[in-house]
Tab-separated table of C-alpha atoms and ligand atoms in Angstrom:
chain	number	residue	atom	x	y	z
A	6	MET	CA	-39.428	-25.913	-60.200
A	7	HIS	CA	-42.480	-23.812	-60.379
A	8	ILE	CA	-42.420	-20.586	-62.525
A	9	PHE	CA	-45.077	-17.851	-61.683
A	10	HIS	CA	-45.716	-14.746	-63.515
A	11	SER	CA	-48.750	-13.474	-61.618
A	12	ILE	CA	-48.643	-12.348	-58.006
A	13	ALA	CA	-51.884	-14.177	-57.283
A	14	ASP	CA	-50.555	-17.552	-58.312
A	15	LEU	CA	-47.436	-17.094	-56.416
A	16	ARG	CA	-49.361	-16.112	-53.243
A	17	SER	CA	-51.679	-19.184	-53.501
A	18	TYR	CA	-48.544	-21.443	-53.821
A	19	LEU	CA	-46.883	-19.887	-50.857
A	20	ARG	CA	-50.003	-19.950	-48.710
A	21	VAL	CA	-50.236	-23.888	-49.086
A	22	GLN	CA	-46.553	-24.155	-48.406
A	23	ARG	CA	-46.775	-22.074	-45.144
A	24	GLN	CA	-49.724	-24.090	-44.048
A	25	GLN	CA	-47.432	-26.980	-44.212
A	26	GLY	CA	-45.098	-25.076	-41.845
A	27	LYS	CA	-42.343	-24.477	-44.291
A	28	THR	CA	-39.851	-21.677	-43.996
A	29	VAL	CA	-39.127	-19.484	-46.937
A	30	GLY	CA	-35.747	-18.065	-48.269
A	31	PHE	CA	-36.056	-15.272	-50.910
A	32	VAL	CA	-33.413	-14.144	-53.438
A	33	PRO	CA	-34.385	-11.209	-55.484
A	34	THR	CA	-32.634	-10.718	-58.823
A	35	MET	CA	-32.741	-9.043	-62.244
A	36	GLY	CA	-31.921	-12.303	-64.011
A	37	ALA	CA	-29.077	-13.039	-66.573
A	38	LEU	CA	-27.969	-15.323	-63.688
A	39	HIS	CA	-24.402	-16.412	-62.871
A	40	GLU	CA	-22.665	-18.262	-60.216
A	41	GLY	CA	-22.790	-15.283	-57.801
A	42	HIS	CA	-26.717	-15.418	-57.735
A	43	LEU	CA	-26.552	-19.393	-57.474
A	44	SER	CA	-24.453	-18.816	-54.383
A	45	LEU	CA	-27.348	-16.794	-52.868
A	46	ILE	CA	-29.750	-19.738	-53.687
A	47	GLU	CA	-27.448	-22.071	-52.076
A	48	ALA	CA	-27.351	-20.016	-48.875
A	49	SER	CA	-30.997	-19.825	-48.790
A	50	LYS	CA	-31.239	-23.523	-49.394
A	51	ALA	CA	-29.094	-24.202	-46.427
A	52	GLN	CA	-31.499	-22.332	-44.007
A	53	ASN	CA	-34.915	-22.663	-45.402
A	54	ASP	CA	-37.312	-25.352	-46.525
A	55	LEU	CA	-38.258	-23.452	-49.635
A	56	SER	CA	-36.196	-21.098	-51.806
A	57	ILE	CA	-37.845	-18.534	-54.082
A	58	CYS	CA	-35.978	-16.543	-56.675
A	59	SER	CA	-37.614	-13.364	-58.408
A	60	ILE	CA	-36.404	-12.335	-61.746
A	61	PHE	CA	-37.536	-8.855	-62.663
A	62	VAL	CA	-35.652	-6.096	-64.515
A	63	ASN	CA	-37.110	-3.269	-62.565
A	64	PRO	CA	-37.544	-0.412	-64.913
A	65	ILE	CA	-37.886	2.176	-62.084
A	66	GLN	CA	-34.382	1.658	-60.628
A	67	PHE	CA	-32.737	2.587	-63.983
A	68	ASN	CA	-31.861	6.199	-64.470
A	69	ASN	CA	-30.308	5.580	-67.864
A	70	PRO	CA	-32.922	4.230	-70.627
A	71	ASP	CA	-30.119	2.732	-72.721
A	72	ASP	CA	-28.789	0.737	-69.726
A	73	LEU	CA	-32.311	-0.573	-69.185
A	74	ALA	CA	-32.687	-1.502	-72.898
A	75	ARG	CA	-29.321	-3.125	-72.975
A	76	TYR	CA	-29.876	-5.037	-69.748
A	77	PRO	CA	-29.800	-8.856	-70.590
A	78	ARG	CA	-33.139	-10.754	-70.358
A	79	THR	CA	-32.463	-14.515	-70.456
A	80	LEU	CA	-35.368	-16.131	-68.581
A	81	GLY	CA	-35.135	-19.475	-70.245
A	82	ALA	CA	-31.441	-19.937	-69.382
A	83	ASP	CA	-31.952	-18.460	-65.883
A	84	CYS	CA	-34.584	-21.222	-65.211
A	85	ALA	CA	-32.241	-23.795	-66.620
A	86	MET	CA	-29.649	-22.780	-64.024
A	87	LEU	CA	-32.086	-22.453	-61.057
A	88	ALA	CA	-33.794	-25.848	-61.256
A	89	PRO	CA	-30.639	-27.941	-60.802
A	90	ALA	CA	-29.611	-25.540	-58.262
A	91	GLY	CA	-32.636	-26.607	-56.176
A	92	CYS	CA	-34.590	-23.382	-56.468
A	93	ASP	CA	-38.247	-24.278	-55.672
A	94	ALA	CA	-40.096	-21.454	-57.403
A	95	VAL	CA	-39.167	-18.483	-59.833
A	96	PHE	CA	-41.323	-15.289	-59.824
A	97	ALA	CA	-40.905	-13.415	-63.027
A	98	PRO	CA	-43.648	-10.875	-63.319
A	99	SER	CA	-44.124	-8.143	-65.995
A	100	ALA	CA	-43.726	-4.461	-65.077
A	101	GLU	CA	-47.541	-4.215	-65.442
A	102	GLU	CA	-48.067	-7.204	-63.055
A	103	MET	CA	-45.737	-5.463	-60.465
A	104	TYR	CA	-46.991	-2.008	-60.635
A	105	GLY	CA	-50.365	-2.263	-62.437
A	106	LYS	CA	-51.392	-1.007	-65.806
A	107	ALA	CA	-51.019	2.629	-66.695
A	108	THR	CA	-54.291	4.550	-66.848
A	109	ALA	CA	-55.202	6.133	-70.193
A	110	SER	CA	-53.830	9.491	-68.996
A	111	GLU	CA	-50.556	8.013	-67.803
A	112	GLY	CA	-50.354	5.792	-70.863
A	113	SER	CA	-50.437	8.741	-73.133
A	114	LYS	CA	-47.637	10.436	-71.325
A	115	LEU	CA	-45.421	7.150	-70.904
A	116	SER	CA	-44.035	4.823	-73.539
A	117	ASN	CA	-44.349	1.889	-71.084
A	118	ALA	CA	-47.701	0.400	-70.125
A	119	TYR	CA	-47.038	0.165	-66.339
A	120	SER	CA	-48.224	2.606	-63.723
A	121	LYS	CA	-45.184	4.454	-62.218
A	122	PRO	CA	-45.466	4.428	-58.363
A	123	ILE	CA	-45.693	7.821	-56.920
A	124	LEU	CA	-44.282	6.898	-53.414
A	125	LYS	CA	-40.752	8.083	-52.868
A	126	PHE	CA	-38.109	6.823	-50.563
A	127	ASP	CA	-35.426	9.161	-49.236
A	128	PHE	CA	-32.605	7.289	-47.538
A	129	GLY	CA	-30.772	10.495	-46.380
A	130	ALA	CA	-27.045	10.191	-46.047
A	131	LEU	CA	-26.874	6.612	-47.131
A	132	GLU	CA	-28.018	7.680	-50.714
A	133	HIS	CA	-26.164	10.818	-51.229
A	134	VAL	CA	-22.946	9.045	-51.890
A	135	MET	CA	-21.611	6.748	-54.564
A	136	GLU	CA	-24.302	4.901	-56.451
A	137	GLY	CA	-27.048	7.280	-55.162
A	138	GLN	CA	-25.064	10.398	-56.348
A	139	PHE	CA	-24.345	8.982	-59.813
A	140	ARG	CA	-27.693	7.186	-60.304
A	141	PRO	CA	-30.256	9.645	-59.129
A	142	GLY	CA	-33.542	7.857	-58.280
A	143	HIS	CA	-31.946	4.404	-58.325
A	144	PHE	CA	-32.373	3.637	-54.652
A	145	ASN	CA	-35.852	4.844	-54.546
A	146	GLY	CA	-36.537	2.241	-57.366
A	147	VAL	CA	-34.744	-0.366	-55.369
A	148	GLY	CA	-36.553	0.428	-52.076
A	149	ILE	CA	-40.087	0.316	-53.805
A	150	VAL	CA	-39.392	-3.084	-55.606
A	151	VAL	CA	-37.628	-4.673	-52.703
A	152	SER	CA	-40.595	-3.596	-50.260
A	153	LYS	CA	-43.174	-4.725	-52.733
A	154	LEU	CA	-41.455	-8.118	-53.303
A	155	PHE	CA	-41.182	-8.612	-49.446
A	156	ASN	CA	-44.915	-7.930	-49.115
A	157	ILE	CA	-45.606	-10.391	-51.811
A	158	VAL	CA	-43.259	-13.268	-50.895
A	159	GLN	CA	-43.281	-12.555	-47.012
A	160	PRO	CA	-40.224	-14.721	-46.517
A	161	ASP	CA	-38.440	-15.640	-43.323
A	162	ARG	CA	-34.978	-14.799	-44.580
A	163	THR	CA	-33.621	-12.966	-47.627
A	164	TYR	CA	-30.126	-13.083	-49.394
A	165	PHE	CA	-28.335	-10.193	-50.979
A	166	GLY	CA	-24.752	-9.825	-52.371
A	167	GLN	CA	-22.197	-7.619	-50.819
A	168	LYS	CA	-21.146	-6.851	-54.463
A	169	ASP	CA	-23.977	-4.187	-54.111
A	170	LEU	CA	-22.738	-2.991	-50.604
A	171	GLN	CA	-24.670	0.317	-50.625
A	172	GLN	CA	-27.897	-1.580	-51.749
A	173	VAL	CA	-27.417	-3.974	-48.621
A	174	ALA	CA	-27.064	-0.903	-46.298
A	175	ILE	CA	-30.077	0.751	-47.754
A	176	VAL	CA	-32.320	-2.394	-47.659
A	177	ARG	CA	-31.096	-2.981	-43.937
A	178	ARG	CA	-32.318	0.544	-43.098
A	179	MET	CA	-35.459	0.140	-44.955
A	180	MET	CA	-36.349	-3.109	-43.127
A	181	ILE	CA	-35.719	-1.315	-39.812
A	182	ASP	CA	-37.801	1.665	-40.617
A	183	LEU	CA	-40.660	-0.310	-42.074
A	184	GLY	CA	-40.434	-3.044	-39.455
A	185	PHE	CA	-40.171	-5.919	-41.901
A	186	GLN	CA	-39.692	-9.006	-39.833
A	187	ILE	CA	-37.188	-10.745	-42.233
A	188	GLU	CA	-33.677	-11.858	-41.563
A	189	LEU	CA	-31.305	-10.141	-44.035
A	190	HIS	CA	-28.309	-12.157	-44.857
A	191	PRO	CA	-25.498	-10.421	-46.934
A	192	CYS	CA	-23.407	-12.964	-48.929
A	193	PRO	CA	-19.804	-12.651	-50.220
A	194	THR	CA	-19.069	-11.496	-53.821
A	195	LEU	CA	-18.185	-14.351	-56.209
A	196	ARG	CA	-15.378	-13.641	-58.529
A	197	GLU	CA	-14.036	-14.951	-61.847
A	198	LEU	CA	-10.523	-16.560	-61.557
A	199	ASP	CA	-8.857	-13.435	-62.728
A	200	GLY	CA	-10.758	-11.397	-59.916
A	201	LEU	CA	-13.417	-9.854	-61.921
A	202	ALA	CA	-16.638	-9.597	-59.851
A	203	MET	CA	-19.256	-11.661	-61.536
A	204	SER	CA	-21.913	-9.441	-62.855
A	205	SER	CA	-24.881	-9.743	-65.288
A	206	ARG	CA	-23.308	-6.908	-67.122
A	207	ASN	CA	-20.040	-8.704	-67.867
A	208	ARG	CA	-21.632	-10.342	-70.772
A	209	ASN	CA	-22.096	-7.001	-72.621
A	210	LEU	CA	-18.253	-6.536	-72.518
A	211	THR	CA	-16.341	-7.079	-75.799
A	212	THR	CA	-13.446	-9.641	-75.775
A	213	GLU	CA	-10.927	-6.784	-75.367
A	214	GLU	CA	-12.780	-5.181	-72.530
A	215	ARG	CA	-13.352	-8.420	-70.885
A	216	ALA	CA	-9.526	-8.969	-71.025
A	217	ILE	CA	-8.866	-5.630	-69.146
A	218	ALA	CA	-11.824	-5.664	-66.839
A	219	PRO	CA	-9.879	-7.271	-63.936
A	220	HIS	CA	-8.020	-3.844	-63.495
A	221	ILE	CA	-11.082	-2.818	-61.395
A	222	PHE	CA	-10.276	-5.473	-58.761
A	223	LYS	CA	-6.623	-5.099	-59.126
A	224	GLY	CA	-7.037	-1.372	-58.321
A	225	LEU	CA	-9.127	-2.250	-55.267
A	226	SER	CA	-6.359	-4.724	-54.195
A	227	LEU	CA	-3.658	-2.184	-54.664
A	228	ALA	CA	-5.641	0.461	-52.624
A	229	LYS	CA	-6.167	-2.198	-49.708
A	230	SER	CA	-2.543	-2.899	-49.580
A	231	LEU	CA	-1.407	0.718	-49.686
A	232	LEU	CA	-3.921	1.551	-46.765
A	233	LEU	CA	-2.706	-1.352	-44.819
A	234	SER	CA	0.765	-0.307	-45.293
A	235	GLY	CA	0.136	3.100	-43.675
A	236	ARG	CA	-0.850	5.380	-46.740
A	237	THR	CA	-3.403	8.011	-45.955
A	238	PRO	CA	-6.813	7.871	-47.772
A	239	ALA	CA	-5.839	10.927	-49.806
A	240	GLU	CA	-2.581	9.285	-51.040
A	241	VAL	CA	-4.421	6.082	-51.827
A	242	LYS	CA	-7.014	8.052	-53.970
A	243	ARG	CA	-4.269	9.682	-55.852
A	244	ALA	CA	-2.677	6.316	-56.493
A	245	ILE	CA	-5.933	4.954	-57.827
A	246	SER	CA	-6.403	7.810	-60.088
A	247	ALA	CA	-2.857	7.201	-61.504
A	248	HIS	CA	-3.697	3.440	-61.932
A	249	PHE	CA	-6.745	4.262	-64.083
A	250	GLU	CA	-4.955	7.055	-66.086
A	251	GLN	CA	-2.602	4.237	-67.259
A	252	GLN	CA	-5.777	2.398	-68.479
A	253	PRO	CA	-7.383	4.876	-70.905
A	254	ALA	CA	-10.179	2.466	-71.878
A	255	PHE	CA	-11.714	2.917	-68.454
A	256	ARG	CA	-13.558	6.029	-67.303
A	257	LEU	CA	-13.486	6.030	-63.425
A	258	GLU	CA	-16.610	7.331	-62.062
A	259	TYR	CA	-15.681	7.114	-58.268
A	260	PHE	CA	-13.293	5.496	-56.019
A	261	GLU	CA	-14.393	6.015	-52.328
A	262	ILE	CA	-12.865	4.874	-49.039
A	263	VAL	CA	-15.808	4.717	-46.588
A	264	ASP	CA	-16.917	3.285	-43.294
A	265	ALA	CA	-18.574	0.031	-44.349
A	266	HIS	CA	-21.775	0.803	-42.213
A	267	SER	CA	-22.440	4.293	-42.565
A	268	LEU	CA	-20.890	4.510	-46.158
A	269	GLN	CA	-19.448	8.038	-45.223
A	270	THR	CA	-15.927	8.886	-46.413
A	271	ILE	CA	-13.079	8.204	-44.108
A	272	GLU	CA	-10.477	10.784	-43.893
A	273	ALA	CA	-8.120	8.921	-41.685
A	274	MET	CA	-7.898	5.133	-40.846
A	275	ALA	CA	-9.205	4.147	-37.321
A	276	ASP	CA	-8.153	1.178	-35.443
A	277	THR	CA	-11.589	-0.211	-35.199
A	278	GLY	CA	-14.588	-0.708	-37.563
A	279	GLN	CA	-14.788	-1.989	-41.110
A	280	THR	CA	-13.510	-0.091	-44.134
A	281	ALA	CA	-15.068	-0.394	-47.519
A	282	LEU	CA	-13.284	0.528	-50.889
A	283	CYS	CA	-15.996	1.045	-53.406
A	284	ILE	CA	-15.523	1.770	-57.089
A	285	ALA	CA	-17.653	2.443	-60.193
A	286	ALA	CA	-16.063	2.698	-63.684
A	287	HIS	CA	-17.141	2.667	-67.194
A	288	LEU	CA	-15.616	0.196	-69.744
A	289	GLY	CA	-17.054	0.971	-73.242
A	290	LYS	CA	-20.699	0.948	-72.895
A	291	VAL	CA	-20.665	-1.106	-69.577
A	292	ARG	CA	-20.863	0.369	-66.167
A	293	LEU	CA	-19.093	-1.880	-63.526
A	294	ILE	CA	-18.975	-1.648	-59.767
A	295	ASP	CA	-17.010	-3.484	-57.157
A	296	ASN	CA	-15.859	-3.249	-53.580
A	297	VAL	CA	-13.781	-4.789	-50.919
A	298	VAL	CA	-14.412	-4.718	-47.191
A	299	PHE	CA	-11.823	-5.347	-44.611
B	318	AMP	P1	-28.766	-8.309	-59.723
B	318	AMP	O1	-29.568	-9.474	-60.554
B	318	AMP	O2	-27.623	-7.855	-60.275
B	318	AMP	O3	-29.886	-7.290	-59.163
B	318	AMP	O4	-28.331	-9.112	-58.470
B	318	AMP	C1	-29.217	-9.928	-57.527
B	318	AMP	C2	-28.386	-10.280	-56.410
B	318	AMP	O5	-27.306	-10.981	-56.691
B	318	AMP	C3	-28.012	-8.965	-55.602
B	318	AMP	O6	-28.217	-9.147	-54.189
B	318	AMP	C4	-26.550	-8.780	-55.820
B	318	AMP	O7	-25.867	-8.220	-54.932
B	318	AMP	C5	-26.199	-10.429	-55.951
B	318	AMP	N1	-24.999	-10.423	-56.793
B	318	AMP	C6	-24.625	-9.955	-57.942
B	318	AMP	N2	-23.438	-10.305	-58.275
B	318	AMP	C7	-22.994	-11.247	-57.348
B	318	AMP	C8	-21.630	-11.801	-57.182
B	318	AMP	N3	-20.540	-11.701	-57.979
B	318	AMP	N4	-21.488	-12.523	-56.058
B	318	AMP	C9	-22.487	-12.592	-55.197
B	318	AMP	N5	-23.824	-12.050	-55.096
B	318	AMP	C10	-23.861	-11.236	-56.337
């Protein structure tokens, strides 16, 4: 497996591969990999000659500096998982490589040495809810890094997890608006045996927090069964608030019942269309998100 830190080296490698007629699948990640990430590599391998994984903790999509500082960085262990999974190449750039070095005037203002992009994405209604509402600037950072990675890798297909449902919706829209000729493949959420969605942030949970973390998925499952049994969205939202009031270790940030495509709140259940139940909750110092779609 090749490991590239420079954009130029990755581009030269990909140029040769494409001259040989190989198709390219691309899985963008922030590292601290788990089985969920590997399932995306597996999906890519099934459809492409070559599978590329990027590992980049993108500073501009973090609105909370402590969250960025605490984000696990485990490149050696990540590569040790990717090679046997059949990944062909890893792209692990520094922030300076991705965004360029800060100029002297920027450097004096910023503690980081990379140049912060000035371009701003506005995803309208898609980003005014849920993650966008509670993490201002997050999807702008996602939009910039994903479009930049797409330009560098120029894949045929790309694989994203439905665990980040709003991210998938935003990337889909960005690809339409910017005319990226790449197939977007959303992939199902992989869970631990107790239902907890796999996440790089899970490793920051204490043993006690890890033991109760499955209450997030239990809450989603409860909400789904209540909705399917005919309760109204307002009743279900009250039931979920009560569920978390019995679990004082959690701080529920949001629980939303939305249309799975528009991500806008559903006031009454319709017979058609897909519903998504989306949740974000803090457990100790860790912020966890999850969703179910049905
Ligand atoms: P991240 O490294 O957290 O930015 O995630 C990289 C990609 O892996 C994103 O497309 C995520 O949605 C996806 N992903 C994260 N957790 C899971 C999971 N439990 N199951 C499937 N995909 C996931």
